[in-house]
Structure formats: C-alpha cells, structure tokens
XYZ file of C-alpha atoms in Angstrom:
351
model
C -9.638 -8.816 4.896
C -6.265 -9.940 6.304
C -2.889 -9.191 4.727
C -2.335 -12.646 3.270
C -5.621 -12.464 1.400
C -4.848 -8.938 0.164
C -1.465 -10.089 -1.084
C -3.002 -13.044 -2.900
C -5.558 -10.730 -4.421
C -2.843 -8.347 -5.643
C -1.170 -11.133 -7.597
C -4.480 -11.823 -9.347
C -4.966 -8.114 -9.976
C -1.575 -7.872 -11.662
C -2.633 -10.629 -14.047
C -5.990 -9.010 -14.766
C -4.943 -5.409 -15.186
C -5.534 -4.379 -11.536
C -9.219 -3.721 -12.222
C -10.361 -4.525 -8.685
C -8.087 -2.219 -6.685
C -10.820 0.322 -5.990
C -13.223 -2.383 -4.767
C -10.619 -3.803 -2.443
C -9.732 -0.434 -0.918
C -13.406 0.429 -0.416
C -14.291 -2.917 1.244
C -11.569 -3.618 3.824
C -14.008 -5.417 6.143
C -15.666 -7.595 3.520
C -15.865 -11.395 3.469
C -12.296 -12.728 3.924
C -12.933 -15.299 1.200
C -14.345 -13.323 -1.757
C -14.727 -14.862 -5.156
C -11.631 -13.779 -7.045
C -11.903 -12.617 -10.644
C -10.810 -15.168 -13.240
C -7.106 -15.100 -14.058
C -6.289 -13.302 -17.290
C -3.010 -13.070 -19.183
C -0.557 -10.695 -17.480
C -0.458 -7.120 -18.806
C 2.072 -6.572 -21.564
C 5.076 -4.280 -21.498
C 5.735 -2.327 -24.684
C 8.343 0.148 -25.878
C 7.092 3.714 -26.287
C 10.358 5.412 -27.274
C 13.321 3.329 -28.347
C 17.055 3.411 -27.847
C 17.895 5.246 -31.056
C 16.441 8.500 -29.639
C 17.492 8.536 -25.968
C 20.625 8.255 -23.851
C 20.031 6.851 -20.357
C 16.723 8.551 -19.514
C 16.441 8.509 -15.722
C 13.023 10.121 -15.377
C 9.555 10.252 -16.892
C 6.884 12.548 -15.461
C 3.930 14.833 -16.117
C 0.792 16.307 -14.623
C -2.673 14.805 -14.297
C -3.170 15.641 -17.967
C -1.270 17.392 -20.735
C 2.166 16.416 -22.040
C 4.430 13.705 -20.700
C 8.082 14.634 -20.238
C 11.280 12.592 -20.413
C 14.457 13.470 -18.524
C 16.892 12.356 -21.236
C 19.681 12.496 -18.729
C 22.878 11.817 -20.664
C 21.700 13.911 -23.600
C 21.341 16.769 -21.079
C 17.793 17.621 -22.156
C 14.119 17.235 -21.292
C 11.804 16.100 -24.081
C 8.056 16.306 -24.591
C 6.455 12.992 -25.471
C 3.354 13.266 -27.670
C 0.939 10.336 -27.548
C -1.902 11.857 -29.571
C -1.022 9.851 -32.663
C -0.724 6.103 -33.003
C 3.038 6.535 -33.295
C 4.529 8.362 -30.251
C 6.667 11.340 -31.206
C 9.147 13.591 -29.410
C 8.475 17.307 -29.725
C 9.750 20.236 -27.679
C 13.280 19.970 -26.356
C 14.270 21.983 -23.283
C 17.859 22.939 -22.459
C 20.277 23.886 -20.862
C 20.778 21.157 -18.307
C 23.688 19.046 -17.169
C 22.197 15.793 -15.863
C 18.416 16.226 -15.517
C 17.206 13.477 -13.225
C 13.502 14.016 -12.722
C 10.764 16.595 -12.744
C 7.286 17.598 -11.711
C 4.561 19.805 -13.169
C 2.991 22.387 -10.857
C -0.544 23.808 -10.834
C 0.513 26.616 -13.185
C 1.827 24.029 -15.678
C 5.407 25.049 -15.029
C 7.981 22.242 -15.125
C 10.449 21.952 -12.248
C 13.567 19.908 -12.988
C 16.026 18.380 -10.530
C 19.443 18.541 -12.186
C 22.362 16.585 -10.739
C 24.395 19.732 -11.469
C 23.237 20.966 -8.047
C 20.332 23.053 -9.343
C 16.568 23.085 -9.590
C 15.353 24.572 -12.880
C 11.944 25.926 -13.848
C 10.516 25.780 -17.356
C 7.727 28.312 -17.923
C 6.432 28.077 -21.482
C 9.612 28.008 -23.546
C 11.717 29.870 -20.981
C 14.180 27.915 -18.832
C 15.616 29.621 -15.746
C 17.311 28.751 -12.470
C 14.875 28.205 -9.598
C 17.101 27.161 -6.674
C 20.785 26.307 -6.259
C 23.674 27.939 -8.076
C 25.483 24.899 -9.464
C 27.984 24.679 -6.613
C 27.649 21.586 -4.417
C 26.867 22.184 -0.790
C 24.127 22.391 1.787
C 22.383 25.589 2.774
C 18.783 26.298 3.673
C 17.121 29.681 3.365
C 15.786 31.539 0.351
C 15.852 30.201 -3.192
C 18.891 32.393 -3.894
C 20.735 31.191 -0.785
C 19.996 27.467 -0.998
C 22.659 24.945 -1.973
C 22.150 21.340 -3.094
C 24.354 18.359 -3.871
C 23.159 16.020 -6.644
C 19.418 16.676 -6.251
C 17.627 13.703 -7.780
C 13.987 12.852 -7.105
C 11.441 15.662 -6.959
C 7.730 15.677 -6.030
C 4.981 18.154 -5.151
C 1.934 17.990 -2.891
C -1.424 19.658 -3.540
C -0.390 22.638 -1.436
C 2.457 23.496 -3.788
C 5.248 22.301 -1.489
C 8.172 20.880 -3.452
C 10.113 17.901 -2.027
C 13.617 16.972 -3.164
C 15.760 13.908 -2.561
C 19.108 15.663 -2.092
C 21.254 12.603 -2.740
C 24.718 14.081 -2.272
C 23.764 15.619 1.056
C 21.913 12.443 2.195
C 18.886 14.508 3.215
C 15.349 15.410 2.162
C 14.569 19.049 1.388
C 11.351 21.007 1.028
C 10.662 24.252 -0.816
C 7.496 25.980 0.368
C 5.280 28.021 -1.967
C 6.831 31.214 -0.574
C 10.322 30.023 -1.589
C 11.708 28.943 1.791
C 14.103 25.980 1.520
C 14.357 23.705 4.571
C 15.825 20.319 5.433
C 13.002 18.125 6.711
C 14.887 14.873 7.376
C 18.425 13.628 7.594
C 21.732 15.080 8.740
C 23.562 17.033 6.011
C 26.704 15.261 4.854
C 26.161 12.271 7.160
C 25.330 9.002 5.424
C 24.134 5.886 7.194
C 20.916 4.475 8.554
C 18.773 5.614 11.452
C 15.015 5.814 11.933
C 13.421 8.087 14.508
C 13.010 11.870 14.770
C 13.488 13.414 11.330
C 16.397 15.599 12.409
C 18.263 12.532 13.735
C 17.490 10.194 10.835
C 20.209 9.035 8.464
C 19.955 8.178 4.749
C 22.430 6.942 2.164
C 22.157 8.709 -1.200
C 18.353 8.984 -1.415
C 17.399 9.334 -5.080
C 13.622 8.929 -5.315
C 10.690 10.672 -3.679
C 6.884 10.694 -3.691
C 4.397 12.492 -1.496
C 0.756 12.039 -0.533
C -1.545 14.750 -1.904
C -1.963 16.318 1.537
C 1.788 16.303 2.170
C 1.470 14.301 5.374
C 3.453 11.299 4.131
C 6.707 11.622 2.193
C 8.098 8.428 0.684
C 11.846 8.148 0.119
C 13.795 5.725 -2.038
C 16.824 5.383 0.224
C 18.830 4.102 -2.684
C 22.163 3.332 -1.062
C 20.501 1.495 1.824
C 18.158 -0.507 -0.502
C 15.144 0.664 1.498
C 11.898 2.598 1.214
C 11.481 5.067 4.072
C 8.579 7.306 5.157
C 8.570 10.725 6.797
C 5.386 11.181 8.805
C 4.552 13.447 11.765
C 8.158 14.570 12.065
C 9.539 11.049 12.263
C 11.234 8.649 9.836
C 10.488 4.939 9.658
C 11.374 2.133 7.272
C 8.465 0.933 5.139
C 10.045 -1.763 2.952
C 13.315 -3.573 2.531
C 15.802 -4.811 5.074
C 19.161 -3.345 6.055
C 21.891 -5.961 5.608
C 25.551 -4.918 5.800
C 28.524 -6.750 4.338
C 31.807 -7.174 6.186
C 32.834 -3.663 5.131
C 29.610 -2.139 6.427
C 28.110 -1.575 2.962
C 24.352 -2.245 2.590
C 23.486 -5.146 0.292
C 20.332 -5.814 -1.712
C 19.198 -8.599 -4.056
C 15.810 -9.976 -5.100
C 17.235 -13.485 -5.492
C 19.173 -13.723 -2.217
C 16.830 -14.010 0.769
C 19.674 -13.114 3.114
C 19.737 -9.568 1.708
C 17.248 -6.751 1.295
C 14.654 -7.666 -1.370
C 15.241 -4.248 -2.947
C 18.407 -3.281 -4.811
C 19.083 0.386 -5.498
C 15.437 1.544 -5.630
C 15.177 4.863 -7.456
C 11.950 6.237 -8.953
C 8.679 6.254 -6.986
C 5.029 6.842 -7.850
C 2.142 6.756 -5.383
C -0.960 5.183 -6.964
C -4.165 4.138 -5.193
C -2.314 4.130 -1.834
C 0.188 1.678 -3.329
C 3.785 2.774 -3.900
C 5.251 1.841 -7.291
C 9.045 1.439 -7.227
C 11.629 1.351 -9.985
C 13.860 -1.317 -8.420
C 16.882 -0.550 -10.574
C 19.392 -3.073 -9.266
C 16.887 -5.918 -9.574
C 15.771 -4.772 -13.061
C 12.152 -4.916 -11.959
C 9.153 -2.717 -11.244
C 7.652 -3.415 -7.825
C 4.577 -2.481 -5.779
C 4.773 -1.830 -2.041
C 1.635 -2.173 0.082
C 0.997 0.375 2.872
C 2.311 -2.119 5.454
C 5.557 -2.727 3.523
C 4.938 -5.965 1.655
C 6.609 -6.035 -1.785
C 5.100 -7.561 -4.933
C 6.675 -7.813 -8.377
C 4.724 -6.017 -11.125
C 7.022 -6.438 -14.109
C 10.464 -7.676 -15.005
C 12.110 -11.067 -15.079
C 15.069 -9.868 -13.035
C 17.642 -10.342 -15.775
C 19.223 -7.214 -17.317
C 17.972 -7.415 -20.883
C 15.555 -5.788 -23.314
C 12.387 -7.755 -23.959
C 8.806 -6.578 -24.436
C 5.847 -8.858 -23.776
C 4.000 -10.207 -20.755
C 4.959 -8.324 -17.601
C 6.396 -11.348 -15.807
C 8.602 -12.167 -18.796
C 9.595 -8.658 -19.890
C 13.174 -7.605 -19.243
C 14.498 -4.225 -18.135
C 17.997 -2.916 -17.603
C 18.295 -0.577 -14.605
C 14.816 1.022 -14.583
C 15.013 4.340 -12.740
C 11.750 6.234 -13.203
C 8.012 5.485 -12.986
C 5.005 7.654 -13.778
C 1.322 6.669 -13.733
C -1.563 8.262 -15.583
C -4.901 7.169 -17.034
C -4.368 3.446 -16.608
C -0.805 3.420 -17.954
C 2.457 3.035 -16.076
C 5.410 4.612 -17.881
C 8.895 3.354 -17.022
C 12.221 5.053 -17.676
C 14.403 2.073 -18.593
C 17.732 3.881 -18.307
C 20.069 1.005 -19.137
C 18.127 0.256 -22.329
C 17.862 3.935 -23.350
C 14.095 3.530 -23.625
C 10.718 4.512 -22.243
C 8.486 1.493 -21.676
C 4.827 1.281 -20.661
C 2.297 -1.220 -19.371
C -1.423 -1.055 -18.502
C -2.127 -0.578 -14.814
C -5.770 -0.044 -13.905
C -5.931 1.473 -10.436
C -8.714 3.714 -9.146
C -8.096 6.236 -6.387
C -10.206 5.410 -3.314
C -13.123 7.809 -2.875
C-alpha cells in the first residue's frame, strides 16, 4: 500500500474511531485499493476535569494500567485522576514541586516527575524524594547525586528501565540508566540551534517533549523551539516531521495555516501509539498524528484558541501540551484551558 493510500485511510480511520489501524499495519502489501470502511461521525472530545480544579496542567500520564496522573503545573502538584466512577474525581495530591511538567510510571509503580525546578523527583507510595538534580540549573553528567539539569521537561521510559529526559534549558537529551548513570545522548549542552547528524554534533532548541520505543532504539523528540519532531536512532539525529523556516532574525517559525512555515508550532507532548506518534501541537491548538515517514495528520482541534467540546474536527483547545493514550482513550492536557480533555482513539499495537 503506497503512502497516499495510507494517508487517505488514516483520515477515514479518524472519523471511524481508528478501528482499522491494526489491520493496516499487519497488511502493508495488500491490495492498494481496499474497500474502505463506511465513514462515521468523527470521535468526540469531552472534558474530563474542568478549569475550576486545575491551573495550567502541562502533563497527563500513567502506566499501562492503574491510576492516571495530572501534572497540575502552576498549582505545583501532581494529582491522581480516578475514573472508576461515572464522575471523574481527583484523589491523592503529591507535593512538594515547583513546576512539574510531566511524568512516567516505572515497573515498580514508582512515579518519576520532571520538574522545571531543575530536578527529577520520585514518588514511591506516599513518599516524595529527590531522584536526580539538586535544584540548581546547569549541566553535569555522572551519578544521580552529581547530575545537573536545566528546565527538564518531557520524560519517558523504555522497557529496559532507561529514563529519557528532554532537558530543555540545556538544549539536549539525557538518559538515566537503571544503575543511576546520567549521560547526554544527543545535543551540545548550552548550544541551541538546528543540526542533524551524529548525536554528539546535533543541535536542538528548547526540546520539551519526548517518547521512546519500547526497545529504546528510537527516541522521539519534540524540538519545541524549532517546531520540529526529531528522532535519535543508531547514534544519529534526523528530522522526522516539520520544516525549519527562519525569519529575518534567525528565529524558527511555525504555523498550521501558513504553508510557507513549518506545519508544526511549538510541539510539546508526545505519545507513541501503534507506531504512530501523537503530538500535542500547542501553538496550533491541535492534536496531530505523525506517520513513521513524517507525514502529519490532524486528529483534533479546529486551530482556534478556544474551549469547545464536541466532534474532534470542531473541538477547540488552547495550547495543548500533554498527551497520554490508554485503553482506547487519548487524554490531552489542555494547559491554556486549565483542563484535561479526552477522545476515543482505537489503535491496536501490531503483533
């Protein structure tokens, strides 16, 4: 099946709840003109937690099961979201934090939090303690006690227990191994810009989002300041999606509506689902999907900064910054609206 047909099929899948993703991934060599499923109404976006309870939540995350957590960033706390009842409720509240950006749950059900206060925290049961970084901005690799960060933002973990961090203020990507060794795996500390190529020579501009394949071989980066999605693979960095366009002052520009610019605008949160990368495209007020070859498709959001539930193509967000997928639902941290939103997204992992 060629790329044009796959792209056309994705649009139909968005309208029908993405039910055929597994079939498509399992049959890449099938008839290039399959009978498409009948078009259904687009999935609907709903509000899970409203503005009266949150203050600019930048992240939503969890494990494969168990609780869902909200990084309630400007309330300096992480909340547990309970969905067992018909009415979602907020339960446990974890503190102290400064500006919790995102988190991940490890195999021992500990919660690791990236705090823009230059620290990584660990929540074990009801105990919150420092994991890496001492609160002072800087860049240093080494042990957990020696490491320094600058505005760590996105955080992800592979199946081997390696932790990956988008270290936005240092313009680099860091990794913490299971034995506690902190290393810089891509980018040049303190040097912002753009360059693909060998990981140690690559340049980023304030990367804020990160996702990783289960085997750790592919690390996806939301290169926020460059309006790009980048990949680290086999020790090299390449651009997956977006286009670098500089203004007369050398500042990267992005806009969904201006074809002269990158189609992404300040991408932040990432989630890897069924080999498709889901992107919180904050500056465009949309949620996007990126195919493995870099093509971008809109999943939800009209593009206007507003607050409207309803059909995905008509729903409005205001600076969405986090995405998290589980059990057929995509959860969205809609930071500018102080809300957590959700929409059905039926994607099966290829076998």
